[in-house]
């Protein structure tokens, strides 16, 4: 695939055909992510995992993905333990780490910082989130999740309807997913949020220009109607310029819970969320009363992060065609589901 040696900075760099090839590589590596098989195609390779902003699943799933392909990972977390706190420029740090690692993954609080880090560096660099900018690998795993859930339901991405709910202004996962879905045809976007958290106009215009239909709502009744996918997001208070002011208009009325899905949603609607879900009182994020619904895909979605990040590493390091030669069966104990709460259809052979 044309991805070998490339940086992955924005979802804009992917064409539809490339996204579809990545799905195929994803399907190939999934048995490794699900621990049915072992693989050491990246044996001897080192990935530098640089996280300058909070993360649990993105950091660990990148690490897991590289390790499950046989590579090892070198980590740094936060500014405190990095020489950036001594005044080192991103450029110097990047050049130094390029001398140590075969691939670099980076998350940073500033928009454009990962692209700046990647400038002039020839080792592949993957953007794991640059402030409120983009989160391309989350979009890839969201795409894989929609594809898989739809395969079970006999649905197609072209022509689908997606309700995006929550903080559409600051949510980088939303921004990247919109850009990814733009490559498909005739999608209906239901944007559901309070007035102060609307999707940036430039993104709305892009979607319309690409022939999609975009509707903006401030209530779930209209927003969820007819949607094939609900994509809920956390309110990103840490990115608010003025937390008190901006937070005022989000409340219980936009919180998705079992009752709102039953009343306004389609029977088979797939419910997604990039996680973390804010479960504190008054946070009004996706309700935990949805957890027993089989269409709640949020944990399958998080699991898919390992699969798609493995697929991406295989492609940027140019070994996607060699995977099968390096596979061996897994001899260790593996459960058929990860938790007793996982929906019954979530079996590894499904
Ligand atoms: C998101 C992020 O960091 O942008 N989480 C993730 O990577 N899965 C969403 C969020 O923080 O709300």
Short mmCIF file of C-alpha atoms in Angstrom, two decimals, residues 18-247:
data_model
loop_
_atom_site.label_atom_id
_atom_site.label_comp_id
_atom_site.label_asym_id
_atom_site.label_seq_id
_atom_site.Cartn_x
_atom_site.Cartn_y
_atom_site.Cartn_z
CA UNK A 18 -6.91 3.32 0.84
CA UNK A 19 -9.43 3.26 3.67
CA UNK A 20 -10.94 0.11 2.21
CA UNK A 21 -7.51 -1.53 1.92
CA UNK A 22 -6.85 -0.66 5.56
CA UNK A 23 -10.08 -2.45 6.49
CA UNK A 24 -8.76 -5.55 4.73
CA UNK A 25 -5.48 -5.40 6.61
CA UNK A 26 -7.54 -4.86 9.79
CA UNK A 27 -9.50 -8.03 9.13
CA UNK A 28 -6.19 -9.86 8.58
CA UNK A 29 -4.66 -8.74 11.89
CA UNK A 30 -7.83 -9.01 13.96
CA UNK A 31 -7.12 -12.61 15.08
CA UNK A 32 -3.84 -11.29 16.52
CA UNK A 33 -5.62 -8.44 18.35
CA UNK A 34 -8.12 -11.02 19.65
CA UNK A 35 -5.24 -13.22 20.85
CA UNK A 36 -6.11 -16.23 18.73
CA UNK A 37 -2.80 -15.93 16.91
CA UNK A 38 0.63 -14.54 17.71
CA UNK A 39 2.80 -12.58 15.32
CA UNK A 40 6.39 -11.35 15.40
CA UNK A 41 6.67 -9.56 12.07
CA UNK A 42 7.98 -6.44 13.89
CA UNK A 43 10.52 -8.35 15.95
CA UNK A 44 13.45 -6.04 16.75
CA UNK A 45 11.51 -2.88 15.87
CA UNK A 46 11.05 -0.07 18.40
CA UNK A 47 8.15 2.39 18.59
CA UNK A 48 8.42 5.64 20.59
CA UNK A 49 5.08 6.45 22.24
CA UNK A 50 5.13 10.14 23.19
CA UNK A 51 2.09 11.37 25.11
CA UNK A 52 2.05 14.99 26.28
CA UNK A 53 -1.67 14.96 27.06
CA UNK A 54 -3.90 12.64 29.12
CA UNK A 55 -4.69 9.26 27.57
CA UNK A 56 -5.53 5.73 28.58
CA UNK A 57 -6.87 3.76 25.63
CA UNK A 58 -5.05 5.54 22.82
CA UNK A 59 -1.66 5.25 24.51
CA UNK A 60 -2.17 1.66 25.64
CA UNK A 61 -3.74 0.48 22.40
CA UNK A 62 -0.89 1.89 20.31
CA UNK A 63 1.53 0.16 22.67
CA UNK A 64 -0.45 -3.10 22.57
CA UNK A 65 -0.73 -2.99 18.78
CA UNK A 66 3.02 -2.63 18.29
CA UNK A 67 3.81 -5.27 20.91
CA UNK A 68 1.32 -7.78 19.46
CA UNK A 69 3.15 -7.53 16.14
CA UNK A 70 6.36 -8.45 17.94
CA UNK A 71 7.87 -4.97 18.40
CA UNK A 72 8.87 -3.19 21.58
CA UNK A 73 7.84 0.22 22.85
CA UNK A 74 9.66 3.07 24.47
CA UNK A 75 7.40 5.52 26.32
CA UNK A 76 7.35 9.04 27.62
CA UNK A 77 4.32 10.60 29.32
CA UNK A 78 3.73 14.26 30.16
CA UNK A 79 6.06 17.23 29.85
CA UNK A 80 7.59 16.83 33.30
CA UNK A 81 9.67 13.81 32.36
CA UNK A 82 10.64 15.06 28.93
CA UNK A 83 13.44 17.45 27.93
CA UNK A 84 10.74 19.72 26.46
CA UNK A 85 10.43 20.95 30.07
CA UNK A 86 14.10 22.08 29.79
CA UNK A 87 13.23 24.23 26.77
CA UNK A 88 14.02 21.75 23.99
CA UNK A 89 12.20 22.48 20.72
CA UNK A 90 9.87 19.94 19.13
CA UNK A 91 12.24 19.90 16.16
CA UNK A 92 15.24 18.84 18.24
CA UNK A 93 13.23 16.24 20.17
CA UNK A 94 11.89 14.84 16.92
CA UNK A 95 15.31 14.49 15.33
CA UNK A 96 16.72 12.78 18.41
CA UNK A 97 13.90 10.25 18.70
CA UNK A 98 14.02 9.58 14.94
CA UNK A 99 17.49 8.18 15.64
CA UNK A 100 16.10 5.68 18.13
CA UNK A 101 12.74 4.46 16.83
CA UNK A 102 11.25 2.84 13.71
CA UNK A 103 7.93 4.62 14.24
CA UNK A 104 6.81 7.48 16.49
CA UNK A 105 3.35 8.04 17.94
CA UNK A 106 2.61 11.43 19.45
CA UNK A 107 -0.19 13.19 21.32
CA UNK A 108 0.15 16.87 22.16
CA UNK A 109 -2.25 19.58 23.43
CA UNK A 110 -1.61 22.04 20.55
CA UNK A 111 -3.32 21.94 17.15
CA UNK A 112 -0.73 21.35 14.43
CA UNK A 113 2.01 20.34 16.88
CA UNK A 114 2.34 16.78 15.58
CA UNK A 115 2.69 18.06 12.01
CA UNK A 116 5.36 20.47 13.22
CA UNK A 117 7.13 17.61 15.01
CA UNK A 118 7.01 15.56 11.81
CA UNK A 119 8.48 18.29 9.59
CA UNK A 120 11.74 17.07 8.08
CA UNK A 121 11.61 13.72 9.90
CA UNK A 122 11.75 10.61 7.73
CA UNK A 123 10.67 8.06 10.37
CA UNK A 124 6.84 7.58 10.19
CA UNK A 125 5.03 9.71 12.76
CA UNK A 126 1.43 9.02 13.74
CA UNK A 127 -0.82 11.72 15.18
CA UNK A 128 -2.54 10.36 18.30
CA UNK A 129 -4.40 13.65 18.84
CA UNK A 130 -3.23 17.27 18.48
CA UNK A 131 -5.36 19.38 20.81
CA UNK A 132 -8.80 20.09 19.35
CA UNK A 133 -7.38 19.38 15.87
CA UNK A 134 -7.50 15.79 14.68
CA UNK A 135 -7.38 12.20 15.82
CA UNK A 136 -6.97 10.23 12.58
CA UNK A 137 -6.48 6.76 14.08
CA UNK A 138 -9.65 7.14 16.16
CA UNK A 139 -11.51 7.84 12.90
CA UNK A 140 -9.99 4.69 11.38
CA UNK A 141 -11.14 2.53 14.28
CA UNK A 142 -14.56 4.22 14.24
CA UNK A 143 -14.81 3.40 10.54
CA UNK A 144 -13.84 -0.22 11.18
CA UNK A 145 -16.43 -0.38 13.96
CA UNK A 146 -19.24 1.01 11.79
CA UNK A 147 -18.23 -1.38 9.00
CA UNK A 148 -18.27 -4.40 11.31
CA UNK A 149 -21.51 -3.51 13.09
CA UNK A 150 -23.17 -2.78 9.74
CA UNK A 151 -21.95 -6.10 8.28
CA UNK A 152 -23.87 -7.86 11.05
CA UNK A 153 -26.95 -5.76 10.32
CA UNK A 154 -26.67 -5.95 6.51
CA UNK A 155 -26.22 -2.16 6.18
CA UNK A 156 -23.87 -0.01 4.09
CA UNK A 157 -21.95 3.15 5.00
CA UNK A 158 -22.99 4.92 1.78
CA UNK A 159 -26.42 6.39 2.41
CA UNK A 160 -26.31 6.00 6.20
CA UNK A 161 -27.46 8.49 8.77
CA UNK A 162 -25.29 9.37 11.78
CA UNK A 163 -26.30 11.44 14.81
CA UNK A 164 -23.26 13.14 16.33
CA UNK A 165 -24.07 14.32 19.82
CA UNK A 166 -22.18 16.40 22.39
CA UNK A 167 -19.19 18.68 22.06
CA UNK A 168 -18.86 18.97 18.30
CA UNK A 169 -16.78 22.12 18.55
CA UNK A 170 -13.79 20.76 20.46
CA UNK A 171 -14.13 17.02 19.77
CA UNK A 172 -11.21 16.02 17.55
CA UNK A 173 -12.67 12.52 17.12
CA UNK A 174 -15.75 14.15 15.58
CA UNK A 175 -13.63 16.34 13.31
CA UNK A 176 -11.64 13.37 11.99
CA UNK A 177 -14.71 11.14 11.61
CA UNK A 178 -16.51 13.84 9.59
CA UNK A 179 -13.49 14.08 7.28
CA UNK A 180 -13.36 10.31 6.88
CA UNK A 181 -17.08 9.92 6.17
CA UNK A 182 -16.80 12.70 3.61
CA UNK A 183 -15.14 10.10 1.33
CA UNK A 184 -18.40 8.12 1.21
CA UNK A 185 -21.66 8.94 -0.53
CA UNK A 186 -24.90 10.55 0.47
CA UNK A 187 -24.54 10.53 4.24
CA UNK A 188 -27.00 12.34 6.48
CA UNK A 189 -25.28 14.06 9.40
CA UNK A 190 -27.51 14.95 12.35
CA UNK A 191 -25.47 17.33 14.49
CA UNK A 192 -26.98 17.50 17.97
CA UNK A 193 -25.50 20.00 20.44
CA UNK A 194 -26.13 23.28 22.23
CA UNK A 195 -25.48 26.41 20.21
CA UNK A 196 -22.05 27.08 21.77
CA UNK A 197 -20.65 23.63 20.94
CA UNK A 198 -21.49 23.45 17.23
CA UNK A 199 -19.28 21.81 14.63
CA UNK A 200 -16.89 24.38 13.05
CA UNK A 201 -18.54 25.98 10.00
CA UNK A 202 -15.67 25.02 7.73
CA UNK A 203 -16.34 21.33 8.40
CA UNK A 204 -20.09 21.73 7.79
CA UNK A 205 -19.34 23.44 4.48
CA UNK A 206 -16.95 20.66 3.43
CA UNK A 207 -19.56 18.00 4.11
CA UNK A 208 -22.21 19.89 2.14
CA UNK A 209 -19.85 20.51 -0.76
CA UNK A 210 -19.08 16.79 -0.90
CA UNK A 211 -22.82 16.17 -1.42
CA UNK A 212 -23.83 15.11 2.10
CA UNK A 213 -26.84 16.43 3.98
CA UNK A 214 -26.20 18.20 7.26
CA UNK A 215 -28.93 18.99 9.80
CA UNK A 216 -28.34 20.79 13.09
CA UNK A 217 -30.55 20.14 16.12
CA UNK A 218 -30.60 21.13 19.77
CA UNK A 219 -32.73 18.20 20.93
CA UNK A 220 -32.56 14.40 20.88
CA UNK A 221 -36.10 13.88 19.62
CA UNK A 222 -35.27 15.30 16.19
CA UNK A 223 -31.56 14.45 16.33
CA UNK A 224 -31.85 10.70 16.92
CA UNK A 225 -34.78 10.12 14.56
CA UNK A 226 -33.85 7.78 11.71
CA UNK A 227 -30.15 7.53 12.69
CA UNK A 228 -28.28 4.28 11.93
CA UNK A 229 -25.44 5.33 14.26
CA UNK A 230 -25.40 7.49 17.36
CA UNK A 231 -21.90 8.86 18.03
CA UNK A 232 -21.90 10.47 21.48
CA UNK A 233 -18.99 12.50 22.83
CA UNK A 234 -17.78 13.89 26.12
CA UNK A 235 -17.97 17.63 26.82
CA UNK A 236 -14.31 18.69 26.54
CA UNK A 237 -14.27 21.19 29.41
CA UNK A 238 -10.47 21.23 29.45
CA UNK A 239 -10.56 22.93 26.04
CA UNK A 240 -13.07 25.65 26.98
CA UNK A 241 -11.69 29.18 26.96
CA UNK A 242 -14.10 30.11 29.75
CA UNK A 243 -15.33 26.92 31.50
CA UNK A 244 -18.19 28.50 33.49
CA UNK A 245 -19.69 30.33 30.58
CA UNK A 246 -19.38 27.75 27.83
CA UNK A 247 -20.68 24.91 29.95
#
